[in-house]
Amino acid sequence: ASALSTPSARAETHWAGVLVAIVLFPLAWFLVHDGAATLTGGNPSAWPSAASPMGALEILGGTAACAAALFMISRSSLGAFVVGALSTVIGLPFVLMPGVVRSILGPTVDRLQAHSDLGNALSTYVMDDGLSGRFILMGVLTIMVAVVAHLARRAGRRDQGAADRARGGVH
């Protein structure tokens, strides 16, 4: 009976991992960016003139969201693979074909920047991370964390199977 329920349980864990990663990684990304902008007044190379509790809270919230997403990778690495691949795929055109990206996204970025503070912040953060290559770096890093987690889980199952066989075939 447990063998029949295992694939379903893993499928649920994989779907949960994808959902958690798709929600929490971008939330963490935005909160950390926005917190940093709040702390520095939008100039990342300037020392803040005063402490910013709101900026610190955003950075702490983004860190907590990232930690929760990373913890989920210990259960299923599929979400990290998906988000890492998306980040890399989003970032590559910015670096390889910035003119094409500008012609496609330029009007949308202009509308977002004029629409609201949130639109301005999102478009600024996307442009900064896209053109600097950070989307690619974050994507590859996330994929590699997923690979390490997946291989560690697989090695653990292999070691457990060997230990079970050594004890007399108990599964």
PDB file of C-alpha atoms in Angstrom:
ATOM      1  CA  ALA A   1       0.000   0.000   0.000  1.00  0.00           C
ATOM      2  CA  SER A   2       2.805   2.441   0.783  1.00  0.00           C
ATOM      3  CA  ALA A   3       4.466   1.741  -2.567  1.00  0.00           C
ATOM      4  CA  LEU A   4       1.278   2.844  -4.325  1.00  0.00           C
ATOM      5  CA  SER A   5       1.012   6.116  -2.396  1.00  0.00           C
ATOM      6  CA  THR A   6       4.685   7.084  -2.765  1.00  0.00           C
ATOM      7  CA  PRO A   7       4.525   8.396  -6.370  1.00  0.00           C
ATOM      8  CA  SER A   8       1.458  10.496  -5.528  1.00  0.00           C
ATOM      9  CA  ALA A   9       3.166  11.911  -2.428  1.00  0.00           C
ATOM     10  CA  ARG A  10       6.273  12.776  -4.440  1.00  0.00           C
ATOM     11  CA  ALA A  11       4.169  14.389  -7.160  1.00  0.00           C
ATOM     12  CA  GLU A  12       2.461  16.538  -4.517  1.00  0.00           C
ATOM     13  CA  THR A  13       5.846  17.467  -3.044  1.00  0.00           C
ATOM     14  CA  HIS A  14       7.199  18.367  -6.490  1.00  0.00           C
ATOM     15  CA  TRP A  15       4.157  20.548  -7.293  1.00  0.00           C
ATOM     16  CA  ALA A  16       4.420  22.208  -3.872  1.00  0.00           C
ATOM     17  CA  GLY A  17       8.122  22.820  -4.510  1.00  0.00           C
ATOM     18  CA  VAL A  18       7.388  24.482  -7.838  1.00  0.00           C
ATOM     19  CA  LEU A  19       4.635  26.634  -6.333  1.00  0.00           C
ATOM     20  CA  VAL A  20       6.770  27.679  -3.353  1.00  0.00           C
ATOM     21  CA  ALA A  21       9.748  28.493  -5.586  1.00  0.00           C
ATOM     22  CA  ILE A  22       7.693  30.457  -8.116  1.00  0.00           C
ATOM     23  CA  VAL A  23       6.128  32.546  -5.345  1.00  0.00           C
ATOM     24  CA  LEU A  24       8.944  32.930  -2.807  1.00  0.00           C
ATOM     25  CA  PHE A  25      12.058  33.419  -4.956  1.00  0.00           C
ATOM     26  CA  PRO A  26      10.609  36.397  -6.900  1.00  0.00           C
ATOM     27  CA  LEU A  27       9.133  37.816  -3.671  1.00  0.00           C
ATOM     28  CA  ALA A  28      12.548  37.558  -2.013  1.00  0.00           C
ATOM     29  CA  TRP A  29      14.196  39.137  -5.064  1.00  0.00           C
ATOM     30  CA  PHE A  30      11.804  42.102  -5.011  1.00  0.00           C
ATOM     31  CA  LEU A  31      11.911  42.656  -1.243  1.00  0.00           C
ATOM     32  CA  VAL A  32      15.706  42.617  -1.104  1.00  0.00           C
ATOM     33  CA  HIS A  33      15.951  45.018  -4.074  1.00  0.00           C
ATOM     34  CA  ASP A  34      13.325  47.336  -2.669  1.00  0.00           C
ATOM     35  CA  GLY A  35      14.834  47.196   0.812  1.00  0.00           C
ATOM     36  CA  ALA A  36      18.235  48.090  -0.587  1.00  0.00           C
ATOM     37  CA  ALA A  37      16.750  50.986  -2.551  1.00  0.00           C
ATOM     38  CA  THR A  38      14.979  52.194   0.578  1.00  0.00           C
ATOM     39  CA  LEU A  39      18.163  51.911   2.645  1.00  0.00           C
ATOM     40  CA  THR A  40      20.318  53.790   0.153  1.00  0.00           C
ATOM     41  CA  GLY A  41      17.784  56.244  -1.233  1.00  0.00           C
ATOM     42  CA  GLY A  42      18.149  54.627  -4.645  1.00  0.00           C
ATOM     43  CA  ASN A  43      21.895  55.189  -4.897  1.00  0.00           C
ATOM     44  CA  PRO A  44      23.559  51.839  -4.141  1.00  0.00           C
ATOM     45  CA  SER A  45      27.026  53.373  -3.903  1.00  0.00           C
ATOM     46  CA  ALA A  46      26.030  56.011  -1.331  1.00  0.00           C
ATOM     47  CA  TRP A  47      26.064  55.585   2.426  1.00  0.00           C
ATOM     48  CA  PRO A  48      22.608  56.147   3.877  1.00  0.00           C
ATOM     49  CA  SER A  49      22.170  59.381   5.806  1.00  0.00           C
ATOM     50  CA  ALA A  50      19.980  57.651   8.409  1.00  0.00           C
ATOM     51  CA  ALA A  51      18.802  54.180   9.363  1.00  0.00           C
ATOM     52  CA  SER A  52      15.760  52.899   7.514  1.00  0.00           C
ATOM     53  CA  PRO A  53      13.641  50.462   9.538  1.00  0.00           C
ATOM     54  CA  MET A  54      11.415  49.847   6.503  1.00  0.00           C
ATOM     55  CA  GLY A  55      14.395  49.010   4.284  1.00  0.00           C
ATOM     56  CA  ALA A  56      15.802  46.688   6.945  1.00  0.00           C
ATOM     57  CA  LEU A  57      12.421  44.964   7.351  1.00  0.00           C
ATOM     58  CA  GLU A  58      12.135  44.457   3.587  1.00  0.00           C
ATOM     59  CA  ILE A  59      15.603  42.923   3.441  1.00  0.00           C
ATOM     60  CA  LEU A  60      14.821  40.665   6.420  1.00  0.00           C
ATOM     61  CA  GLY A  61      11.497  39.670   4.823  1.00  0.00           C
ATOM     62  CA  GLY A  62      13.216  38.911   1.526  1.00  0.00           C
ATOM     63  CA  THR A  63      15.847  36.881   3.335  1.00  0.00           C
ATOM     64  CA  ALA A  64      13.133  34.910   5.158  1.00  0.00           C
ATOM     65  CA  ALA A  65      11.292  34.247   1.882  1.00  0.00           C
ATOM     66  CA  CYS A  66      14.533  33.065   0.268  1.00  0.00           C
ATOM     67  CA  ALA A  67      15.321  30.840   3.263  1.00  0.00           C
ATOM     68  CA  ALA A  68      11.856  29.268   3.090  1.00  0.00           C
ATOM     69  CA  ALA A  69      12.255  28.614  -0.653  1.00  0.00           C
ATOM     70  CA  LEU A  70      15.703  27.127  -0.081  1.00  0.00           C
ATOM     71  CA  PHE A  71      14.348  24.930   2.721  1.00  0.00           C
ATOM     72  CA  MET A  72      11.729  23.565   0.304  1.00  0.00           C
ATOM     73  CA  ILE A  73      14.582  22.457  -1.965  1.00  0.00           C
ATOM     74  CA  SER A  74      15.449  19.878   0.703  1.00  0.00           C
ATOM     75  CA  ARG A  75      12.071  18.242  -0.040  1.00  0.00           C
ATOM     76  CA  SER A  76      11.972  18.744  -3.818  1.00  0.00           C
ATOM     77  CA  SER A  77      14.454  20.475  -6.067  1.00  0.00           C
ATOM     78  CA  LEU A  78      12.076  20.724  -9.040  1.00  0.00           C
ATOM     79  CA  GLY A  79      10.924  24.242  -8.129  1.00  0.00           C
ATOM     80  CA  ALA A  80      14.501  25.477  -7.938  1.00  0.00           C
ATOM     81  CA  PHE A  81      15.253  23.922 -11.337  1.00  0.00           C
ATOM     82  CA  VAL A  82      12.189  25.677 -12.819  1.00  0.00           C
ATOM     83  CA  VAL A  83      12.922  29.099 -11.286  1.00  0.00           C
ATOM     84  CA  GLY A  84      16.630  28.812 -12.083  1.00  0.00           C
ATOM     85  CA  ALA A  85      15.905  27.936 -15.690  1.00  0.00           C
ATOM     86  CA  LEU A  86      13.386  30.795 -15.998  1.00  0.00           C
ATOM     87  CA  SER A  87      15.828  33.289 -14.512  1.00  0.00           C
ATOM     88  CA  THR A  88      18.575  32.166 -16.875  1.00  0.00           C
ATOM     89  CA  VAL A  89      16.285  32.233 -19.915  1.00  0.00           C
ATOM     90  CA  ILE A  90      15.018  35.700 -18.961  1.00  0.00           C
ATOM     91  CA  GLY A  91      18.560  36.981 -18.404  1.00  0.00           C
ATOM     92  CA  LEU A  92      20.259  35.657 -21.539  1.00  0.00           C
ATOM     93  CA  PRO A  93      18.544  37.979 -24.053  1.00  0.00           C
ATOM     94  CA  PHE A  94      19.437  41.039 -21.952  1.00  0.00           C
ATOM     95  CA  VAL A  95      23.125  40.146 -22.221  1.00  0.00           C
ATOM     96  CA  LEU A  96      23.240  38.605 -25.704  1.00  0.00           C
ATOM     97  CA  MET A  97      20.789  40.903 -27.536  1.00  0.00           C
ATOM     98  CA  PRO A  98      20.213  44.085 -25.495  1.00  0.00           C
ATOM     99  CA  GLY A  99      19.026  46.025 -28.552  1.00  0.00           C
ATOM    100  CA  VAL A 100      16.354  43.449 -29.351  1.00  0.00           C
ATOM    101  CA  VAL A 101      15.229  43.370 -25.710  1.00  0.00           C
ATOM    102  CA  ARG A 102      15.064  47.161 -25.689  1.00  0.00           C
ATOM    103  CA  SER A 103      12.915  47.212 -28.817  1.00  0.00           C
ATOM    104  CA  ILE A 104      10.563  44.624 -27.312  1.00  0.00           C
ATOM    105  CA  LEU A 105      10.452  45.792 -23.686  1.00  0.00           C
ATOM    106  CA  GLY A 106      11.150  49.511 -24.090  1.00  0.00           C
ATOM    107  CA  PRO A 107       7.530  50.668 -24.418  1.00  0.00           C
ATOM    108  CA  THR A 108       6.420  48.377 -21.571  1.00  0.00           C
ATOM    109  CA  VAL A 109       9.211  49.634 -19.309  1.00  0.00           C
ATOM    110  CA  ASP A 110       8.264  53.237 -20.115  1.00  0.00           C
ATOM    111  CA  ARG A 111       4.593  52.556 -19.259  1.00  0.00           C
ATOM    112  CA  LEU A 112       5.513  50.745 -16.026  1.00  0.00           C
ATOM    113  CA  GLN A 113       7.802  53.567 -14.938  1.00  0.00           C
ATOM    114  CA  ALA A 114       5.090  56.159 -15.566  1.00  0.00           C
ATOM    115  CA  HIS A 115       2.264  54.069 -14.085  1.00  0.00           C
ATOM    116  CA  SER A 116       3.163  53.763 -10.397  1.00  0.00           C
ATOM    117  CA  ASP A 117       5.953  53.534  -7.868  1.00  0.00           C
ATOM    118  CA  LEU A 118       5.614  49.730  -7.926  1.00  0.00           C
ATOM    119  CA  GLY A 119       5.832  49.664 -11.734  1.00  0.00           C
ATOM    120  CA  ASN A 120       8.836  51.961 -11.643  1.00  0.00           C
ATOM    121  CA  ALA A 121      10.558  49.806  -9.022  1.00  0.00           C
ATOM    122  CA  LEU A 122       9.855  46.530 -10.855  1.00  0.00           C
ATOM    123  CA  SER A 123      11.035  47.820 -14.213  1.00  0.00           C
ATOM    124  CA  THR A 124      14.161  49.339 -12.667  1.00  0.00           C
ATOM    125  CA  TYR A 125      15.077  46.126 -10.820  1.00  0.00           C
ATOM    126  CA  VAL A 126      14.436  43.964 -13.901  1.00  0.00           C
ATOM    127  CA  MET A 127      16.545  46.245 -16.081  1.00  0.00           C
ATOM    128  CA  ASP A 128      19.368  46.391 -13.511  1.00  0.00           C
ATOM    129  CA  ASP A 129      19.507  42.624 -13.074  1.00  0.00           C
ATOM    130  CA  GLY A 130      18.952  41.841 -16.737  1.00  0.00           C
ATOM    131  CA  LEU A 131      21.593  44.154 -18.141  1.00  0.00           C
ATOM    132  CA  SER A 132      24.151  43.353 -15.423  1.00  0.00           C
ATOM    133  CA  GLY A 133      23.873  39.592 -15.983  1.00  0.00           C
ATOM    134  CA  ARG A 134      22.596  39.009 -12.440  1.00  0.00           C
ATOM    135  CA  PHE A 135      19.527  37.134 -13.740  1.00  0.00           C
ATOM    136  CA  ILE A 136      21.862  34.635 -15.392  1.00  0.00           C
ATOM    137  CA  LEU A 137      24.017  34.374 -12.275  1.00  0.00           C
ATOM    138  CA  MET A 138      20.972  33.906 -10.013  1.00  0.00           C
ATOM    139  CA  GLY A 139      19.523  31.338 -12.396  1.00  0.00           C
ATOM    140  CA  VAL A 140      22.693  29.261 -12.638  1.00  0.00           C
ATOM    141  CA  LEU A 141      23.235  29.497  -8.881  1.00  0.00           C
ATOM    142  CA  THR A 142      19.669  28.342  -8.197  1.00  0.00           C
ATOM    143  CA  ILE A 143      20.040  25.453 -10.652  1.00  0.00           C
ATOM    144  CA  MET A 144      23.305  24.391  -9.002  1.00  0.00           C
ATOM    145  CA  VAL A 145      21.712  24.475  -5.523  1.00  0.00           C
ATOM    146  CA  ALA A 146      18.951  22.258  -6.937  1.00  0.00           C
ATOM    147  CA  VAL A 147      21.531  19.882  -8.453  1.00  0.00           C
ATOM    148  CA  VAL A 148      23.384  19.601  -5.132  1.00  0.00           C
ATOM    149  CA  ALA A 149      20.144  18.953  -3.232  1.00  0.00           C
ATOM    150  CA  HIS A 150      18.979  16.397  -5.788  1.00  0.00           C
ATOM    151  CA  LEU A 151      22.301  14.532  -5.799  1.00  0.00           C
ATOM    152  CA  ALA A 152      22.486  14.577  -1.989  1.00  0.00           C
ATOM    153  CA  ARG A 153      18.956  13.144  -1.728  1.00  0.00           C
ATOM    154  CA  ARG A 154      19.791  10.489  -4.307  1.00  0.00           C
ATOM    155  CA  ALA A 155      23.043   9.558  -2.507  1.00  0.00           C
ATOM    156  CA  GLY A 156      21.119   9.336   0.760  1.00  0.00           C
ATOM    157  CA  ARG A 157      18.579   6.943  -0.786  1.00  0.00           C
ATOM    158  CA  ARG A 158      21.399   4.877  -2.283  1.00  0.00           C
ATOM    159  CA  ASP A 159      23.218   4.712   1.062  1.00  0.00           C
ATOM    160  CA  GLN A 160      19.997   3.820   2.876  1.00  0.00           C
ATOM    161  CA  GLY A 161      19.327   1.046   0.365  1.00  0.00           C
ATOM    162  CA  ALA A 162      22.822  -0.352   0.861  1.00  0.00           C
ATOM    163  CA  ALA A 163      22.388  -0.226   4.653  1.00  0.00           C
ATOM    164  CA  ASP A 164      19.028  -1.967   4.390  1.00  0.00           C
ATOM    165  CA  ARG A 165      20.509  -4.705   2.202  1.00  0.00           C
ATOM    166  CA  ALA A 166      23.391  -5.166   4.651  1.00  0.00           C
ATOM    167  CA  ARG A 167      20.882  -5.632   7.492  1.00  0.00           C
ATOM    168  CA  GLY A 168      19.160  -8.421   5.683  1.00  0.00           C
ATOM    169  CA  GLY A 169      17.049  -7.036   2.899  1.00  0.00           C
ATOM    170  CA  VAL A 170      14.732  -4.821   4.911  1.00  0.00           C
ATOM    171  CA  HIS A 171      13.272  -2.098   2.676  1.00  0.00           C
TER     172      HIS A 171
END
